[in-house]
Amino acid sequence: MVRLDPMSLDPEPTVDREALESVFADHLSEAAVRAAALLSGGWSLALPDESAHLDLPVFADAADAGNWMAANTEALVSCARGARESRNHLTVCRIAESLEVHLRGTGRSSELVELLRSASASARDLEDTAWEARTRNLLGLSLLETGELAGADREFETALALADTDEDDRGRATALEGRGIVAQRDRRDDEALALFERVRPLKEALKWTHGIAVLDLLAGRSLLNSGRFEHAMERLDAAMAVFDATGEDAVPDEVNAAKVRSERGRALIAARRFVDAREELYEAREGFEKHDQVSPSARVCELLAGLGQLNREDGWRRHLVEAERLYERIGDTAAVERVRRHL
């Protein structure tokens, strides 16, 4: 007989925690990239890895992808933080880009800003100027949501310089468009329109159908702000032809279609076509609610309140009450105070 010393026995097989976390992060990031491809018709640097040997979810449509993204948001954010700590910089960038399309507009702008700052730092550590331009452009868009116009403009300016160095026309187009949105938010609509016109030939040369539609939406908004209603409706109708998938090579984009409907509602209110305006705005709100776009939904409620007041409807205040509730949900205190003043 051989006497065994219990202290000499191997314990249970050691689990390489870091390796497991890396596999988990790869799985989640790859699924997120595929979900984001369905949620947005825009350009992404992160492309699906068709050679990935992972048991990945199969999404039936954009709604299915959105539900998966909502259910896995916390895990994705945690994976991005872990990947940053372990210097897995590309995973940080891939997760941040994929989550951006879901988080922007859902009331988690501050969290998204933090995630994109981390991704921008990872891109710098990688010395990958294309990824740095991409993450800075996305960061600029997120800062717009928090009202930080100067900070957003700085990010777009830096992204533009990086894109110029790389001769990256997609990066240039996104950065110039971002600066146009800054001007638009700052009520400098003539400047915004001039910037959008600089973007158009870049997107046309790239045959970027969805990107041109986004540009038409933005230009339509500034034309409305300038009182040029007929020209605005032309641009908005062109955008809608793409977003609702009636245009050539179009992919349905329900969130941007809702944005177009919201702008058309504004135009119809100005034209005193109140019945048509109400129909557009209700459809816009339905589209935003379907995709949990809280802030845009609240803004539509404000438009409905204004429409009701113009049309001398008794229940117009209920729309403001709903807008107040939505703004409170996402912690937008400035918007809450604005709505309360109107109430």
PDB file of C-alpha atoms in Angstrom, residues 16-169:
ATOM      1  CA  ASP A  16      -7.560  30.621 -15.802  1.00  0.00           C
ATOM      2  CA  ARG A  17      -9.922  33.446 -14.893  1.00  0.00           C
ATOM      3  CA  GLU A  18      -8.261  35.937 -17.212  1.00  0.00           C
ATOM      4  CA  ALA A  19      -8.562  33.564 -20.176  1.00  0.00           C
ATOM      5  CA  LEU A  20     -12.230  32.909 -19.401  1.00  0.00           C
ATOM      6  CA  GLU A  21     -12.951  36.630 -19.141  1.00  0.00           C
ATOM      7  CA  SER A  22     -11.213  37.184 -22.473  1.00  0.00           C
ATOM      8  CA  VAL A  23     -13.340  34.510 -24.186  1.00  0.00           C
ATOM      9  CA  PHE A  24     -16.498  35.971 -22.609  1.00  0.00           C
ATOM     10  CA  ALA A  25     -15.556  39.484 -23.770  1.00  0.00           C
ATOM     11  CA  ASP A  26     -14.846  38.214 -27.292  1.00  0.00           C
ATOM     12  CA  HIS A  27     -18.215  36.466 -27.368  1.00  0.00           C
ATOM     13  CA  LEU A  28     -20.131  39.518 -26.179  1.00  0.00           C
ATOM     14  CA  SER A  29     -18.273  42.010 -28.359  1.00  0.00           C
ATOM     15  CA  GLU A  30     -18.774  39.893 -31.484  1.00  0.00           C
ATOM     16  CA  ALA A  31     -22.502  39.551 -30.752  1.00  0.00           C
ATOM     17  CA  ALA A  32     -22.726  43.318 -30.106  1.00  0.00           C
ATOM     18  CA  VAL A  33     -21.068  44.098 -33.440  1.00  0.00           C
ATOM     19  CA  ARG A  34     -23.638  41.933 -35.225  1.00  0.00           C
ATOM     20  CA  ALA A  35     -26.530  43.478 -33.301  1.00  0.00           C
ATOM     21  CA  ALA A  36     -25.300  47.007 -34.060  1.00  0.00           C
ATOM     22  CA  ALA A  37     -25.118  46.178 -37.778  1.00  0.00           C
ATOM     23  CA  LEU A  38     -28.880  45.578 -37.705  1.00  0.00           C
ATOM     24  CA  LEU A  39     -29.654  48.596 -35.527  1.00  0.00           C
ATOM     25  CA  SER A  40     -27.896  51.149 -37.707  1.00  0.00           C
ATOM     26  CA  GLY A  41     -27.379  51.577 -41.413  1.00  0.00           C
ATOM     27  CA  GLY A  42     -24.370  53.788 -40.711  1.00  0.00           C
ATOM     28  CA  TRP A  43     -20.716  53.052 -41.278  1.00  0.00           C
ATOM     29  CA  SER A  44     -18.871  51.015 -38.655  1.00  0.00           C
ATOM     30  CA  LEU A  45     -15.205  50.184 -38.261  1.00  0.00           C
ATOM     31  CA  ALA A  46     -16.030  46.987 -36.372  1.00  0.00           C
ATOM     32  CA  LEU A  47     -17.136  44.330 -38.844  1.00  0.00           C
ATOM     33  CA  PRO A  48     -18.464  40.863 -37.949  1.00  0.00           C
ATOM     34  CA  ASP A  49     -15.760  38.193 -37.772  1.00  0.00           C
ATOM     35  CA  GLU A  50     -17.174  35.431 -39.936  1.00  0.00           C
ATOM     36  CA  SER A  51     -14.409  33.059 -38.823  1.00  0.00           C
ATOM     37  CA  ALA A  52     -15.316  33.368 -35.134  1.00  0.00           C
ATOM     38  CA  HIS A  53     -15.933  29.929 -33.627  1.00  0.00           C
ATOM     39  CA  LEU A  54     -18.427  31.089 -31.038  1.00  0.00           C
ATOM     40  CA  ASP A  55     -21.989  30.105 -30.165  1.00  0.00           C
ATOM     41  CA  LEU A  56     -23.432  33.463 -31.156  1.00  0.00           C
ATOM     42  CA  PRO A  57     -27.060  34.594 -31.050  1.00  0.00           C
ATOM     43  CA  VAL A  58     -28.900  34.847 -34.357  1.00  0.00           C
ATOM     44  CA  PHE A  59     -31.019  38.001 -34.651  1.00  0.00           C
ATOM     45  CA  ALA A  60     -34.260  37.849 -36.606  1.00  0.00           C
ATOM     46  CA  ASP A  61     -34.460  41.603 -37.147  1.00  0.00           C
ATOM     47  CA  ALA A  62     -33.479  44.984 -35.721  1.00  0.00           C
ATOM     48  CA  ALA A  63     -36.058  44.735 -32.915  1.00  0.00           C
ATOM     49  CA  ASP A  64     -34.618  41.388 -31.847  1.00  0.00           C
ATOM     50  CA  ALA A  65     -31.094  42.866 -31.926  1.00  0.00           C
ATOM     51  CA  GLY A  66     -32.251  45.852 -29.863  1.00  0.00           C
ATOM     52  CA  ASN A  67     -33.803  43.596 -27.222  1.00  0.00           C
ATOM     53  CA  TRP A  68     -30.554  41.630 -26.959  1.00  0.00           C
ATOM     54  CA  MET A  69     -28.531  44.848 -26.660  1.00  0.00           C
ATOM     55  CA  ALA A  70     -30.809  46.150 -23.893  1.00  0.00           C
ATOM     56  CA  ALA A  71     -30.577  42.858 -21.973  1.00  0.00           C
ATOM     57  CA  ASN A  72     -26.775  42.752 -22.226  1.00  0.00           C
ATOM     58  CA  THR A  73     -25.855  46.427 -21.819  1.00  0.00           C
ATOM     59  CA  GLU A  74     -24.492  46.072 -18.275  1.00  0.00           C
ATOM     60  CA  ALA A  75     -22.414  43.037 -19.209  1.00  0.00           C
ATOM     61  CA  LEU A  76     -21.001  44.848 -22.250  1.00  0.00           C
ATOM     62  CA  VAL A  77     -20.042  47.934 -20.235  1.00  0.00           C
ATOM     63  CA  SER A  78     -18.383  45.693 -17.635  1.00  0.00           C
ATOM     64  CA  CYS A  79     -16.516  43.793 -20.361  1.00  0.00           C
ATOM     65  CA  ALA A  80     -15.266  47.053 -21.869  1.00  0.00           C
ATOM     66  CA  ARG A  81     -13.916  48.169 -18.481  1.00  0.00           C
ATOM     67  CA  GLY A  82     -12.238  44.812 -17.960  1.00  0.00           C
ATOM     68  CA  ALA A  83     -10.777  44.868 -21.459  1.00  0.00           C
ATOM     69  CA  ARG A  84      -9.346  48.341 -20.810  1.00  0.00           C
ATOM     70  CA  GLU A  85      -7.690  47.143 -17.602  1.00  0.00           C
ATOM     71  CA  SER A  86      -6.191  44.120 -19.372  1.00  0.00           C
ATOM     72  CA  ARG A  87      -5.069  46.336 -22.288  1.00  0.00           C
ATOM     73  CA  ASN A  88      -7.309  44.525 -24.768  1.00  0.00           C
ATOM     74  CA  HIS A  89      -7.787  47.840 -26.532  1.00  0.00           C
ATOM     75  CA  LEU A  90      -9.481  46.657 -29.720  1.00  0.00           C
ATOM     76  CA  THR A  91     -12.250  44.969 -27.719  1.00  0.00           C
ATOM     77  CA  VAL A  92     -12.861  48.270 -25.888  1.00  0.00           C
ATOM     78  CA  CYS A  93     -13.253  50.078 -29.214  1.00  0.00           C
ATOM     79  CA  ARG A  94     -15.525  47.412 -30.713  1.00  0.00           C
ATOM     80  CA  ILE A  95     -17.846  47.349 -27.703  1.00  0.00           C
ATOM     81  CA  ALA A  96     -18.004  51.150 -27.422  1.00  0.00           C
ATOM     82  CA  GLU A  97     -18.859  51.628 -31.093  1.00  0.00           C
ATOM     83  CA  SER A  98     -21.515  48.912 -30.969  1.00  0.00           C
ATOM     84  CA  LEU A  99     -23.150  50.159 -27.750  1.00  0.00           C
ATOM     85  CA  GLU A 100     -23.203  53.779 -28.934  1.00  0.00           C
ATOM     86  CA  VAL A 101     -26.067  53.149 -31.342  1.00  0.00           C
ATOM     87  CA  HIS A 102     -28.136  51.706 -28.479  1.00  0.00           C
ATOM     88  CA  LEU A 103     -27.225  54.063 -25.623  1.00  0.00           C
ATOM     89  CA  ARG A 104     -27.462  57.424 -27.395  1.00  0.00           C
ATOM     90  CA  GLY A 105     -30.958  58.787 -26.868  1.00  0.00           C
ATOM     91  CA  THR A 106     -31.887  56.334 -24.101  1.00  0.00           C
ATOM     92  CA  GLY A 107     -30.943  58.631 -21.237  1.00  0.00           C
ATOM     93  CA  ARG A 108     -27.543  57.100 -20.514  1.00  0.00           C
ATOM     94  CA  SER A 109     -25.475  59.794 -22.178  1.00  0.00           C
ATOM     95  CA  SER A 110     -23.084  60.301 -19.255  1.00  0.00           C
ATOM     96  CA  GLU A 111     -22.312  56.594 -19.147  1.00  0.00           C
ATOM     97  CA  LEU A 112     -21.799  56.572 -22.909  1.00  0.00           C
ATOM     98  CA  VAL A 113     -19.412  59.554 -22.698  1.00  0.00           C
ATOM     99  CA  GLU A 114     -17.312  57.682 -20.124  1.00  0.00           C
ATOM    100  CA  LEU A 115     -17.248  54.563 -22.317  1.00  0.00           C
ATOM    101  CA  LEU A 116     -16.227  56.505 -25.429  1.00  0.00           C
ATOM    102  CA  ARG A 117     -13.489  58.416 -23.576  1.00  0.00           C
ATOM    103  CA  SER A 118     -12.099  55.029 -22.564  1.00  0.00           C
ATOM    104  CA  ALA A 119     -12.328  53.798 -26.168  1.00  0.00           C
ATOM    105  CA  SER A 120     -10.580  56.926 -27.443  1.00  0.00           C
ATOM    106  CA  ALA A 121      -7.748  56.323 -24.959  1.00  0.00           C
ATOM    107  CA  SER A 122      -7.525  52.702 -26.105  1.00  0.00           C
ATOM    108  CA  ALA A 123      -7.330  53.823 -29.736  1.00  0.00           C
ATOM    109  CA  ARG A 124      -4.445  56.149 -28.841  1.00  0.00           C
ATOM    110  CA  ASP A 125      -2.681  53.303 -27.033  1.00  0.00           C
ATOM    111  CA  LEU A 126      -3.121  51.193 -30.163  1.00  0.00           C
ATOM    112  CA  GLU A 127      -1.744  54.110 -32.221  1.00  0.00           C
ATOM    113  CA  ASP A 128      -4.688  53.478 -34.546  1.00  0.00           C
ATOM    114  CA  THR A 129      -5.685  56.858 -35.978  1.00  0.00           C
ATOM    115  CA  ALA A 130      -8.727  55.464 -37.802  1.00  0.00           C
ATOM    116  CA  TRP A 131     -10.187  54.115 -34.551  1.00  0.00           C
ATOM    117  CA  GLU A 132      -9.247  57.289 -32.698  1.00  0.00           C
ATOM    118  CA  ALA A 133     -11.062  59.444 -35.270  1.00  0.00           C
ATOM    119  CA  ARG A 134     -14.062  57.128 -35.079  1.00  0.00           C
ATOM    120  CA  THR A 135     -14.305  57.143 -31.283  1.00  0.00           C
ATOM    121  CA  ARG A 136     -13.780  60.912 -31.123  1.00  0.00           C
ATOM    122  CA  ASN A 137     -16.580  61.466 -33.639  1.00  0.00           C
ATOM    123  CA  LEU A 138     -18.887  59.261 -31.568  1.00  0.00           C
ATOM    124  CA  LEU A 139     -17.791  61.045 -28.389  1.00  0.00           C
ATOM    125  CA  GLY A 140     -18.631  64.382 -30.004  1.00  0.00           C
ATOM    126  CA  LEU A 141     -22.150  63.152 -30.805  1.00  0.00           C
ATOM    127  CA  SER A 142     -22.591  61.960 -27.218  1.00  0.00           C
ATOM    128  CA  LEU A 143     -21.408  65.289 -25.804  1.00  0.00           C
ATOM    129  CA  LEU A 144     -24.046  66.976 -27.951  1.00  0.00           C
ATOM    130  CA  GLU A 145     -26.658  64.938 -26.066  1.00  0.00           C
ATOM    131  CA  THR A 146     -25.371  66.316 -22.743  1.00  0.00           C
ATOM    132  CA  GLY A 147     -25.348  69.883 -24.079  1.00  0.00           C
ATOM    133  CA  GLU A 148     -21.552  70.255 -24.090  1.00  0.00           C
ATOM    134  CA  LEU A 149     -21.285  72.027 -27.441  1.00  0.00           C
ATOM    135  CA  ALA A 150     -17.736  73.338 -26.996  1.00  0.00           C
ATOM    136  CA  GLY A 151     -16.453  69.911 -25.926  1.00  0.00           C
ATOM    137  CA  ALA A 152     -18.247  68.249 -28.827  1.00  0.00           C
ATOM    138  CA  ASP A 153     -16.767  70.692 -31.319  1.00  0.00           C
ATOM    139  CA  ARG A 154     -13.249  70.001 -29.993  1.00  0.00           C
ATOM    140  CA  GLU A 155     -13.739  66.269 -30.502  1.00  0.00           C
ATOM    141  CA  PHE A 156     -14.984  66.785 -34.055  1.00  0.00           C
ATOM    142  CA  GLU A 157     -12.091  69.143 -34.810  1.00  0.00           C
ATOM    143  CA  THR A 158      -9.538  66.575 -33.583  1.00  0.00           C
ATOM    144  CA  ALA A 159     -11.286  63.771 -35.480  1.00  0.00           C
ATOM    145  CA  LEU A 160     -11.201  65.894 -38.644  1.00  0.00           C
ATOM    146  CA  ALA A 161      -7.456  66.455 -38.300  1.00  0.00           C
ATOM    147  CA  LEU A 162      -6.905  62.696 -37.861  1.00  0.00           C
ATOM    148  CA  ALA A 163      -9.099  61.898 -40.860  1.00  0.00           C
ATOM    149  CA  ASP A 164      -7.256  64.459 -42.995  1.00  0.00           C
ATOM    150  CA  THR A 165      -3.935  62.839 -42.056  1.00  0.00           C
ATOM    151  CA  ASP A 166      -5.282  59.407 -43.045  1.00  0.00           C
ATOM    152  CA  GLU A 167      -7.084  60.770 -46.146  1.00  0.00           C
ATOM    153  CA  ASP A 168     -10.187  59.113 -44.697  1.00  0.00           C
ATOM    154  CA  ASP A 169     -13.237  60.623 -46.401  1.00  0.00           C
TER     155      ASP A 169
END
